CSV table of C-alpha atoms and ligand atoms in Angstrom, one decimal:
chain,number,residue,atom,x,y,z
A,1,MET,CA,-96.0,3.6,-57.4
A,2,ASN,CA,-92.4,4.3,-57.0
A,3,THR,CA,-90.9,0.8,-56.2
A,4,SER,CA,-87.4,2.1,-55.7
A,5,GLU,CA,-88.6,3.7,-52.5
A,6,LYS,CA,-88.2,1.4,-49.5
A,7,GLN,CA,-91.6,0.3,-48.2
A,8,LEU,CA,-92.6,-1.1,-44.9
A,9,PHE,CA,-95.9,-2.8,-44.1
A,10,ALA,CA,-97.6,-4.3,-41.0
A,11,LEU,CA,-100.3,-6.9,-41.4
A,12,VAL,CA,-102.5,-7.0,-38.3
A,13,ASP,CA,-104.8,-10.0,-38.2
A,14,VAL,CA,-107.2,-11.0,-35.4
A,15,ASN,CA,-106.6,-14.6,-34.2
A,16,ASN,CA,-109.7,-16.8,-34.8
A,17,MET,CA,-111.8,-13.7,-35.3
A,18,TYR,CA,-115.3,-14.9,-34.8
A,19,VAL,CA,-114.4,-17.2,-31.9
A,20,SER,CA,-112.4,-14.4,-30.2
A,21,CYS,CA,-115.3,-12.0,-30.5
A,22,GLU,CA,-117.6,-14.5,-28.7
A,23,ARG,CA,-114.9,-15.1,-26.0
A,24,ALA,CA,-114.5,-11.4,-25.5
A,25,PHE,CA,-118.0,-11.3,-24.0
A,26,ASN,CA,-118.3,-14.7,-22.6
A,27,PRO,CA,-115.1,-15.7,-20.7
A,28,ARG,CA,-116.5,-19.2,-20.1
A,29,LEU,CA,-115.6,-19.9,-23.7
A,30,GLN,CA,-111.9,-19.4,-23.0
A,31,ASN,CA,-109.7,-22.5,-23.3
A,32,ILE,CA,-112.5,-24.8,-24.4
A,33,PRO,CA,-113.3,-26.0,-28.0
A,34,VAL,CA,-115.6,-23.5,-29.7
A,35,VAL,CA,-116.9,-23.3,-33.3
A,36,VAL,CA,-119.0,-20.7,-35.0
A,37,LEU,CA,-121.5,-21.9,-37.6
A,38,SER,CA,-122.5,-20.3,-40.9
A,39,ASN,CA,-126.0,-18.9,-41.7
A,40,ASN,CA,-128.8,-21.2,-40.8
A,41,ASP,CA,-126.3,-23.1,-38.6
A,42,GLY,CA,-125.0,-25.2,-41.5
A,43,CYS,CA,-121.2,-25.3,-41.6
A,44,VAL,CA,-118.2,-24.5,-39.4
A,45,VAL,CA,-116.9,-21.1,-40.4
A,46,ALA,CA,-114.6,-20.4,-37.4
A,47,ARG,CA,-112.7,-22.7,-35.0
A,48,SER,CA,-110.8,-22.1,-31.8
A,49,ASN,CA,-107.3,-23.5,-31.6
A,50,GLU,CA,-108.7,-26.4,-29.4
A,51,VAL,CA,-111.0,-27.3,-32.3
A,52,LYS,CA,-108.3,-27.0,-34.9
A,53,ALA,CA,-106.2,-29.4,-32.8
A,54,LEU,CA,-109.1,-32.0,-32.9
A,55,GLY,CA,-108.7,-32.0,-36.7
A,56,VAL,CA,-112.0,-30.2,-37.5
A,57,LYS,CA,-111.6,-28.6,-41.0
A,58,MET,CA,-113.0,-25.3,-42.1
A,59,GLY,CA,-116.4,-25.5,-43.8
A,60,VAL,CA,-117.4,-29.0,-42.5
A,61,PRO,CA,-121.1,-29.4,-42.0
A,62,TRP,CA,-122.1,-29.3,-38.3
A,63,PHE,CA,-124.1,-32.5,-38.4
A,64,GLN,CA,-121.0,-34.4,-39.6
A,65,ILE,CA,-119.1,-33.6,-36.4
A,66,LYS,CA,-121.9,-33.8,-33.9
A,67,ASP,CA,-120.5,-37.0,-32.4
A,68,LEU,CA,-117.0,-35.6,-32.1
A,69,ALA,CA,-118.6,-32.4,-30.6
A,70,LYS,CA,-120.4,-34.5,-27.9
A,71,GLN,CA,-117.2,-36.4,-27.1
A,72,HIS,CA,-115.1,-33.3,-26.6
A,73,ASN,CA,-117.8,-30.9,-25.4
A,74,ILE,CA,-117.4,-28.6,-28.4
A,75,ILE,CA,-119.5,-25.5,-28.0
A,76,ALA,CA,-121.2,-24.3,-31.3
A,77,LEU,CA,-122.5,-20.8,-31.8
A,78,SER,CA,-124.5,-19.3,-34.6
A,79,SER,CA,-122.7,-16.5,-36.5
A,80,ASN,CA,-123.4,-13.1,-35.1
A,81,TYR,CA,-122.2,-10.8,-37.9
A,82,THR,CA,-123.6,-7.7,-36.1
A,83,LEU,CA,-121.1,-8.3,-33.3
A,84,TYR,CA,-118.2,-9.3,-35.5
A,85,GLY,CA,-118.6,-6.3,-37.8
A,86,ASP,CA,-118.8,-3.9,-34.9
A,87,MET,CA,-115.7,-5.5,-33.2
A,88,SER,CA,-113.9,-5.2,-36.5
A,89,ASN,CA,-114.8,-1.5,-36.7
A,90,ARG,CA,-113.3,-1.1,-33.2
A,91,VAL,CA,-110.0,-2.8,-34.2
A,92,MET,CA,-109.7,-0.6,-37.3
A,93,THR,CA,-110.4,2.5,-35.2
A,94,GLU,CA,-107.5,1.6,-32.9
A,95,LEU,CA,-105.2,0.9,-35.8
A,96,ARG,CA,-105.9,4.3,-37.3
A,97,GLU,CA,-104.1,5.7,-34.3
A,98,TYR,CA,-100.9,4.0,-35.4
A,99,SER,CA,-100.8,4.9,-39.1
A,100,PRO,CA,-102.8,7.3,-41.3
A,101,HIS,CA,-102.4,4.8,-44.2
A,102,ILE,CA,-104.4,1.7,-43.6
A,103,GLU,CA,-106.1,-0.8,-46.0
A,104,VAL,CA,-108.9,-2.8,-44.5
A,105,TYR,CA,-108.3,-6.1,-46.3
A,106,SER,CA,-111.1,-8.1,-44.6
A,107,ILE,CA,-113.2,-8.2,-41.5
A,108,ASP,CA,-110.2,-9.3,-39.4
A,109,GLU,CA,-107.1,-8.1,-41.4
A,110,SER,CA,-105.6,-4.7,-42.1
A,111,PHE,CA,-102.4,-3.6,-43.8
A,112,LEU,CA,-100.7,-0.5,-42.3
A,113,SER,CA,-98.0,1.5,-44.0
A,114,LEU,CA,-95.2,2.1,-41.5
A,115,ASN,CA,-93.3,4.4,-43.9
A,116,GLY,CA,-91.8,7.3,-42.0
A,117,LEU,CA,-92.8,6.1,-38.6
A,118,ASN,CA,-89.3,4.8,-37.5
A,119,GLY,CA,-88.5,8.0,-35.5
A,120,LEU,CA,-91.5,7.3,-33.2
A,121,TRP,CA,-90.6,3.9,-32.0
A,122,ASN,CA,-87.5,2.1,-30.6
A,123,SER,CA,-88.1,-0.7,-33.1
A,124,PHE,CA,-91.0,-1.8,-35.2
A,125,THR,CA,-91.3,-4.9,-33.0
A,126,THR,CA,-92.0,-2.5,-30.1
A,127,LEU,CA,-94.7,-0.9,-32.3
A,128,GLY,CA,-96.2,-4.3,-33.1
A,129,GLN,CA,-96.3,-5.3,-29.4
A,130,ASP,CA,-97.9,-2.0,-28.6
A,131,ILE,CA,-100.6,-2.6,-31.2
A,132,ARG,CA,-101.1,-6.0,-29.7
A,133,THR,CA,-101.5,-4.9,-26.1
A,134,THR,CA,-103.7,-1.9,-27.1
A,135,ILE,CA,-106.2,-4.0,-29.0
A,136,SER,CA,-106.2,-6.6,-26.3
A,137,ARG,CA,-106.9,-4.0,-23.7
A,138,ASN,CA,-109.3,-1.7,-25.5
A,139,VAL,CA,-111.2,-4.1,-27.7
A,140,GLY,CA,-110.6,-7.5,-26.0
A,141,LEU,CA,-109.3,-9.3,-29.1
A,142,PRO,CA,-106.0,-11.1,-29.7
A,143,VAL,CA,-104.0,-10.1,-32.8
A,144,CYS,CA,-100.8,-11.1,-34.5
A,145,VAL,CA,-98.6,-8.6,-36.3
A,146,GLY,CA,-96.3,-9.3,-39.3
A,147,ILE,CA,-93.9,-6.6,-40.4
A,148,ALA,CA,-92.0,-6.6,-43.6
A,149,SER,CA,-91.0,-4.7,-46.8
A,150,SER,CA,-93.8,-6.0,-49.0
A,151,LYS,CA,-97.4,-6.9,-48.5
A,152,THR,CA,-96.7,-10.6,-49.4
A,153,LEU,CA,-93.9,-10.8,-46.9
A,154,SER,CA,-95.9,-9.1,-44.2
A,155,LYS,CA,-98.6,-11.8,-44.7
A,156,LEU,CA,-95.9,-14.5,-44.2
A,157,ALA,CA,-94.5,-12.7,-41.2
A,158,ASN,CA,-97.9,-12.7,-39.7
A,159,HIS,CA,-98.1,-16.5,-40.4
A,160,ILE,CA,-94.8,-16.9,-38.5
A,161,ALA,CA,-96.0,-14.7,-35.7
A,162,LYS,CA,-99.0,-17.0,-35.3
A,163,LYS,CA,-97.3,-20.4,-35.6
A,164,ARG,CA,-93.9,-19.7,-33.8
A,165,ILE,CA,-94.4,-19.2,-30.1
A,166,GLU,CA,-90.9,-17.6,-29.7
A,167,PHE,CA,-92.0,-14.5,-31.6
A,168,ASN,CA,-94.6,-13.7,-29.0
A,169,SER,CA,-97.2,-12.8,-31.7
A,170,VAL,CA,-95.1,-10.2,-33.5
A,171,CYS,CA,-92.7,-11.0,-36.3
A,172,GLU,CA,-90.6,-8.2,-37.8
A,173,LEU,CA,-89.1,-10.0,-40.7
A,174,SER,CA,-86.9,-7.1,-41.7
A,175,ALA,CA,-85.1,-7.3,-38.4
A,176,LEU,CA,-84.1,-11.0,-38.8
A,177,SER,CA,-80.8,-12.2,-40.3
A,178,THR,CA,-80.8,-13.6,-43.8
A,179,ASN,CA,-80.0,-17.0,-42.5
A,180,HIS,CA,-82.9,-16.9,-40.0
A,181,ILE,CA,-85.4,-15.9,-42.7
A,182,GLU,CA,-84.1,-18.6,-45.1
A,183,ALA,CA,-84.5,-21.3,-42.4
A,184,LEU,CA,-88.1,-20.1,-41.6
A,185,PHE,CA,-89.0,-19.9,-45.3
A,186,GLN,CA,-87.7,-23.5,-45.9
A,187,SER,CA,-90.0,-24.7,-43.2
A,188,ILE,CA,-93.2,-23.1,-44.7
A,189,ASP,CA,-95.2,-24.8,-47.4
A,190,VAL,CA,-95.4,-22.8,-50.7
A,191,SER,CA,-99.2,-22.9,-50.4
A,192,GLU,CA,-99.0,-20.5,-47.5
A,193,VAL,CA,-97.9,-17.7,-49.8
A,194,TRP,CA,-100.5,-15.0,-50.4
A,195,GLY,CA,-102.1,-15.6,-53.8
A,196,VAL,CA,-100.9,-19.1,-54.2
A,197,GLY,CA,-104.0,-21.2,-54.4
A,198,ARG,CA,-104.4,-24.9,-54.5
A,199,LYS,CA,-104.1,-25.1,-58.3
A,200,ILE,CA,-100.9,-23.0,-58.5
A,201,SER,CA,-99.3,-24.8,-55.5
A,202,GLU,CA,-99.9,-28.2,-57.3
A,203,GLN,CA,-98.3,-26.9,-60.4
A,204,LEU,CA,-95.4,-25.5,-58.4
A,205,ARG,CA,-95.0,-28.9,-56.7
A,206,SER,CA,-94.8,-30.6,-60.1
A,207,MET,CA,-91.9,-28.2,-60.8
A,208,ASN,CA,-90.3,-29.3,-57.5
A,209,ILE,CA,-91.0,-25.9,-55.8
A,210,ASN,CA,-92.3,-26.9,-52.4
A,211,SER,CA,-91.3,-24.3,-49.9
A,212,VAL,CA,-91.5,-20.6,-49.7
A,213,ALA,CA,-87.7,-20.5,-49.9
A,214,GLU,CA,-87.8,-22.4,-53.1
A,215,LEU,CA,-90.4,-20.1,-54.7
A,216,LYS,CA,-88.4,-17.1,-53.5
A,217,ALA,CA,-85.3,-18.4,-55.2
A,218,CYS,CA,-87.0,-18.8,-58.6
A,219,SER,CA,-86.2,-16.6,-61.5
A,220,SER,CA,-89.2,-14.2,-61.7
A,221,LYS,CA,-89.0,-14.3,-65.5
A,222,ASN,CA,-89.3,-18.1,-65.4
A,223,ILE,CA,-92.3,-17.9,-63.1
A,224,ARG,CA,-93.8,-15.3,-65.4
A,225,SER,CA,-93.6,-17.6,-68.4
A,226,HIS,CA,-95.4,-20.3,-66.5
A,227,PHE,CA,-97.9,-18.4,-64.4
A,228,GLY,CA,-98.1,-14.9,-65.7
A,229,VAL,CA,-97.4,-11.5,-64.3
A,230,VAL,CA,-99.3,-11.8,-61.0
A,231,MET,CA,-97.1,-14.7,-59.9
A,232,GLU,CA,-94.0,-12.9,-61.1
A,233,ARG,CA,-94.9,-10.0,-58.8
A,234,THR,CA,-95.4,-12.5,-56.0
A,235,VAL,CA,-91.8,-13.7,-56.4
A,236,ASP,CA,-90.5,-10.1,-56.5
A,237,GLU,CA,-92.5,-9.4,-53.3
A,238,LEU,CA,-91.0,-12.4,-51.6
A,239,ASN,CA,-87.6,-10.9,-52.4
A,240,GLY,CA,-88.6,-7.7,-50.7
A,241,ILE,CA,-89.5,-5.7,-53.8
A,242,SER,CA,-92.8,-4.1,-53.0
A,243,CYS,CA,-95.1,-4.3,-56.1
A,244,LEU,CA,-98.5,-4.2,-54.4
A,245,SER,CA,-99.3,-0.8,-53.1
A,246,LEU,CA,-101.6,-0.2,-50.1
A,247,GLU,CA,-104.6,1.2,-52.0
A,248,GLU,CA,-104.9,-1.7,-54.4
A,249,VAL,CA,-108.3,-3.3,-53.9
A,250,SER,CA,-107.6,-7.0,-53.3
A,251,LYS,CA,-109.6,-9.9,-54.3
A,252,ALA,CA,-111.3,-10.9,-51.1
A,253,LYS,CA,-113.0,-14.2,-51.2
A,254,GLN,CA,-115.0,-14.1,-48.0
A,255,GLN,CA,-115.7,-10.4,-48.1
A,256,ILE,CA,-116.1,-7.8,-50.8
A,257,ILE,CA,-115.0,-4.3,-50.0
A,258,VAL,CA,-115.5,-1.2,-52.1
A,259,SER,CA,-114.4,2.0,-50.4
A,260,ARG,CA,-113.0,5.2,-51.8
A,261,SER,CA,-112.1,8.7,-50.8
A,262,PHE,CA,-114.5,11.3,-52.2
A,263,GLY,CA,-113.3,13.8,-54.9
A,264,LYS,CA,-114.0,16.6,-52.3
A,265,LEU,CA,-115.1,16.7,-48.7
A,266,LEU,CA,-118.9,16.0,-48.4
A,267,LEU,CA,-121.2,17.4,-45.8
A,268,THR,CA,-124.7,16.2,-46.5
A,269,ILE,CA,-126.1,12.7,-46.2
A,270,ASP,CA,-127.6,12.9,-49.7
A,271,GLU,CA,-124.2,13.4,-51.3
A,272,ILE,CA,-122.6,10.7,-49.2
A,273,ALA,CA,-125.6,8.3,-50.0
A,274,GLU,CA,-125.1,8.9,-53.7
A,275,ALA,CA,-121.4,8.0,-53.5
A,276,THR,CA,-122.0,5.0,-51.2
A,277,ALA,CA,-124.8,3.8,-53.5
A,278,SER,CA,-122.3,3.7,-56.4
A,279,TYR,CA,-119.8,1.8,-54.3
A,280,MET,CA,-122.5,-0.7,-53.4
A,281,THR,CA,-123.5,-1.0,-57.1
A,282,ARG,CA,-119.9,-1.9,-57.8
A,283,ALA,CA,-119.7,-4.3,-54.9
A,284,ALA,CA,-122.9,-6.1,-56.0
A,285,GLU,CA,-121.4,-6.5,-59.5
A,286,LYS,CA,-118.3,-8.1,-58.0
A,287,LEU,CA,-120.5,-10.3,-55.9
A,288,ARG,CA,-122.3,-11.6,-59.0
A,289,ILE,CA,-119.0,-12.0,-60.9
A,290,GLN,CA,-117.7,-14.4,-58.3
A,291,LYS,CA,-121.1,-16.1,-58.2
A,292,SER,CA,-121.8,-15.4,-54.5
A,293,LEU,CA,-124.7,-14.3,-52.4
A,294,CYS,CA,-124.4,-12.0,-49.4
A,295,GLN,CA,-126.3,-12.0,-46.1
A,296,SER,CA,-124.8,-9.1,-44.3
A,297,VAL,CA,-123.8,-5.6,-45.3
A,298,TYR,CA,-121.3,-3.4,-43.5
A,299,VAL,CA,-121.2,0.3,-44.2
A,300,PHE,CA,-118.8,2.9,-42.9
A,301,ILE,CA,-117.9,6.6,-43.1
A,302,GLN,CA,-115.0,8.8,-41.9
A,303,THR,CA,-113.7,12.3,-41.9
A,304,ASN,CA,-110.1,13.2,-43.0
A,305,PRO,CA,-107.7,12.6,-40.1
A,306,PHE,CA,-105.1,14.8,-41.9
A,307,ARG,CA,-107.2,17.9,-41.4
A,308,GLY,CA,-106.4,18.9,-37.9
A,309,GLN,CA,-108.7,21.9,-38.2
A,310,ASP,CA,-111.8,19.7,-38.7
A,311,LYS,CA,-113.8,17.8,-36.1
A,312,GLN,CA,-113.2,14.1,-36.5
A,313,TYR,CA,-115.7,11.3,-36.7
A,314,SER,CA,-115.8,7.8,-38.0
A,315,ASN,CA,-118.4,5.0,-37.6
A,316,GLY,CA,-119.7,1.9,-39.2
A,317,CYS,CA,-122.5,-0.5,-38.8
A,318,VAL,CA,-123.7,-3.9,-39.9
A,319,VAL,CA,-127.1,-4.5,-41.5
A,320,PRO,CA,-128.1,-8.2,-41.7
A,321,LEU,CA,-130.3,-9.3,-44.5
A,322,ILE,CA,-133.3,-11.7,-44.2
A,323,GLU,CA,-131.8,-14.1,-46.8
A,324,PRO,CA,-128.7,-14.4,-49.0
A,325,THR,CA,-129.0,-12.2,-52.1
A,326,ASN,CA,-127.1,-10.7,-54.9
A,327,ASP,CA,-129.8,-8.2,-55.8
A,328,THR,CA,-128.4,-4.7,-56.0
A,329,ARG,CA,-131.7,-3.2,-55.0
A,330,ILE,CA,-131.8,-5.1,-51.6
A,331,LEU,CA,-128.1,-4.5,-51.0
A,332,LEU,CA,-128.5,-0.7,-51.7
A,333,ASP,CA,-131.4,-0.5,-49.3
A,334,ALA,CA,-129.3,-2.1,-46.6
A,335,ALA,CA,-126.4,0.2,-47.2
A,336,LEU,CA,-128.5,3.3,-47.1
A,337,LYS,CA,-130.3,2.1,-44.0
A,338,GLY,CA,-127.0,1.6,-42.3
A,339,LEU,CA,-125.7,5.0,-43.5
A,340,THR,CA,-128.7,6.8,-42.0
A,341,GLN,CA,-127.9,5.2,-38.7
A,342,ILE,CA,-124.2,6.3,-38.6
A,343,TYR,CA,-124.4,9.6,-40.3
A,344,ARG,CA,-124.0,12.7,-38.1
A,345,ALA,CA,-124.5,16.2,-39.4
A,346,GLY,CA,-121.8,18.8,-39.1
A,347,TYR,CA,-118.8,16.9,-40.2
A,348,TRP,CA,-116.7,17.0,-43.4
A,349,TYR,CA,-116.6,13.5,-44.7
A,350,LYS,CA,-113.7,12.2,-46.7
A,351,LYS,CA,-114.5,8.6,-47.3
A,352,SER,CA,-117.2,5.9,-47.2
A,353,GLY,CA,-117.3,2.3,-48.0
A,354,VAL,CA,-119.3,-0.9,-48.0
A,355,MET,CA,-118.3,-4.5,-47.2
A,356,LEU,CA,-120.4,-7.5,-48.2
A,357,MET,CA,-120.1,-10.2,-45.6
A,358,ALA,CA,-121.4,-13.7,-44.8
A,359,LEU,CA,-120.9,-14.7,-48.5
A,360,SER,CA,-122.1,-18.0,-49.7
A,361,SER,CA,-122.0,-19.7,-53.1
A,362,GLU,CA,-124.9,-19.0,-55.5
A,363,ASN,CA,-125.1,-22.7,-56.3
A,364,GLN,CA,-125.1,-23.9,-52.7
A,365,GLN,CA,-128.4,-25.6,-51.7
A,366,ARG,CA,-130.2,-23.0,-49.7
A,367,GLN,CA,-132.4,-23.8,-46.7
A,368,ILE,CA,-135.9,-22.3,-47.3
A,369,SER,CA,-136.6,-19.6,-44.8
A,370,LEU,CA,-140.0,-18.8,-43.6
A,371,PHE,CA,-140.0,-15.4,-45.3
A,372,GLN,CA,-138.1,-16.5,-48.4
A,373,THR,CA,-139.0,-14.8,-51.6
A,374,SER,CA,-140.8,-17.1,-54.0
A,375,THR,CA,-138.8,-18.9,-56.7
A,376,THR,CA,-140.4,-16.7,-59.4
A,377,ASP,CA,-139.2,-13.6,-57.7
A,378,THR,CA,-135.7,-15.0,-57.4
A,379,VAL,CA,-135.7,-15.8,-61.1
A,380,LYS,CA,-137.0,-12.3,-62.0
A,381,SER,CA,-134.4,-10.7,-59.8
A,382,ASN,CA,-131.6,-12.9,-61.4
A,383,ASN,CA,-132.8,-12.0,-64.9
A,384,LEU,CA,-132.9,-8.3,-64.1
A,385,MET,CA,-129.4,-8.3,-62.5
A,386,SER,CA,-127.8,-10.2,-65.4
A,387,ALA,CA,-129.5,-7.9,-67.9
A,388,ILE,CA,-128.0,-4.9,-66.0
A,389,ASP,CA,-124.6,-6.4,-65.8
A,390,LYS,CA,-124.7,-7.2,-69.5
A,391,LEU,CA,-125.7,-3.7,-70.5
A,392,ASN,CA,-123.0,-2.2,-68.3
A,393,SER,CA,-120.3,-4.5,-69.6
A,394,ILE,CA,-121.2,-3.5,-73.2
A,395,TYR,CA,-121.9,0.2,-72.8
A,396,GLY,CA,-119.6,1.0,-69.8
A,397,ARG,CA,-120.0,0.9,-66.1
A,398,ASP,CA,-123.0,2.8,-64.6
A,399,THR,CA,-124.9,2.9,-67.9
A,400,LEU,CA,-127.8,1.5,-66.1
A,401,VAL,CA,-128.0,2.1,-62.4
A,402,ILE,CA,-130.7,1.5,-59.9
A,403,GLY,CA,-132.5,4.4,-58.2
A,404,ARG,CA,-133.0,4.2,-54.5
A,405,SER,CA,-136.0,2.1,-53.7
A,406,GLY,CA,-138.0,1.6,-50.5
A,407,VAL,CA,-136.5,-0.3,-47.7
A,408,ASP,CA,-137.8,-3.8,-47.3
A,409,LYS,CA,-138.8,-5.0,-43.8
A,410,GLN,CA,-136.1,-7.2,-42.5
A,411,TRP,CA,-136.7,-10.3,-40.4
A,412,SER,CA,-133.8,-11.9,-38.7
A,413,MET,CA,-132.2,-15.0,-40.1
A,414,LYS,CA,-132.3,-18.4,-38.5
A,415,ALA,CA,-129.7,-18.5,-35.8
A,416,GLU,CA,-130.6,-20.6,-32.8
A,417,LEU,CA,-127.3,-20.5,-31.0
A,418,VAL,CA,-126.6,-16.8,-31.6
A,419,SER,CA,-124.9,-14.7,-28.9
A,420,PRO,CA,-126.4,-11.3,-28.0
A,421,ARG,CA,-125.4,-8.2,-30.0
A,422,TYR,CA,-123.4,-7.1,-27.0
A,423,THR,CA,-122.0,-3.9,-28.5
A,424,THR,CA,-124.7,-2.6,-30.8
A,425,ASN,CA,-128.1,-3.1,-29.0
A,426,TRP,CA,-129.1,-1.5,-25.8
A,427,ASN,CA,-131.2,-4.5,-24.8
A,428,GLU,CA,-128.4,-6.9,-25.3
A,429,LEU,CA,-125.6,-5.2,-23.4
A,430,PRO,CA,-123.4,-7.6,-21.3
A,431,ILE,CA,-124.5,-7.7,-17.6
A,432,ALA,CA,-122.0,-7.6,-14.8
A,433,LEU,CA,-123.1,-9.2,-11.5
A,434,ALA,CA,-121.5,-8.3,-8.2
A,435,ASN,CA,-121.9,-10.6,-5.3
B,501,MG,MG1,-107.7,-13.9,-38.7
């Protein structure tokens, strides 16, 4: 990428995504403490601001806070990934109206390239506010927008937009004075910087680098000698030098996304299925590398918005799995099942992708589900997958790939407190009552 060219990015992030999706369809959940629980109703995976204010931490087991919940009337809901995935899809569809260059970073976050859009808007803050009101009106979700000259800075700008009420949910960093930015960066802990995990922030602290401002002021060469080239880039990015381009596939911890444009436009479902299967194969490899299991698959397709002469179509859907898995065969079946649902004949498709969601750790104690595969099956599957990964790492990617196998019957996972699939199931549409 040509780094001498001035870049401008917007990071659009849905506030408390899962809770906000629930609130969009159940207004009674507004302004009260709400949590969403992980698969099998185990741990807190999303918190409303009211719950955050009570000091409830992310990932805490639900039973541990039951007393607190009683005391403060905290409402708990099972995770409804079908709803969240569909709502995410709606947000992304709205965002594509603003910029043709968009990177879906996770279920609730997208980077937009704003290069070349300055002629269309009074200011980028106006653009950010327009995104915010449009998504609120058309999808029903609250978002914050961070605008800056590198991806790392746009993440920070988003953080500021969320935390500082005076920005009214949109922070255009590049429009602020140097002094203002410096003051903001002094007040933000270094661990808030994108890519600075707990381990690195501890090391930084031992070097007396505590705030974003202090990290920004470091010599990037010095940082490189201590932490390597990735952190060097982070320091450059903090100084407005864009090093991370939009297309770069980022390391998502809670979701794994593999999505690419096809070499040519594709028409038939068989060709698209083949491409999508290879993306899923790659996604499943990534899943096993980070030692995770997945319980929900999102698949999407789209035409090329730059070809004005073509009819346009894009869609995506979520396929829940009966139990967490890292088995490529099961994940492939889910992706292809989803693809069959969203594919429409007669369009020239440019791109497809898959997202693995509802990830959990491989080592985490799993609750036995009624329909759980026997332990021997799990062992067999694990052995097969590690043999495939080994062969592919020795002989090159895709040496051994899995042909499409039959679709397993899916039962729904345990979710006692789950909300209806308001947007994707005719039998579960929201009902409006008129008196
Ligand atoms: Mg968010």
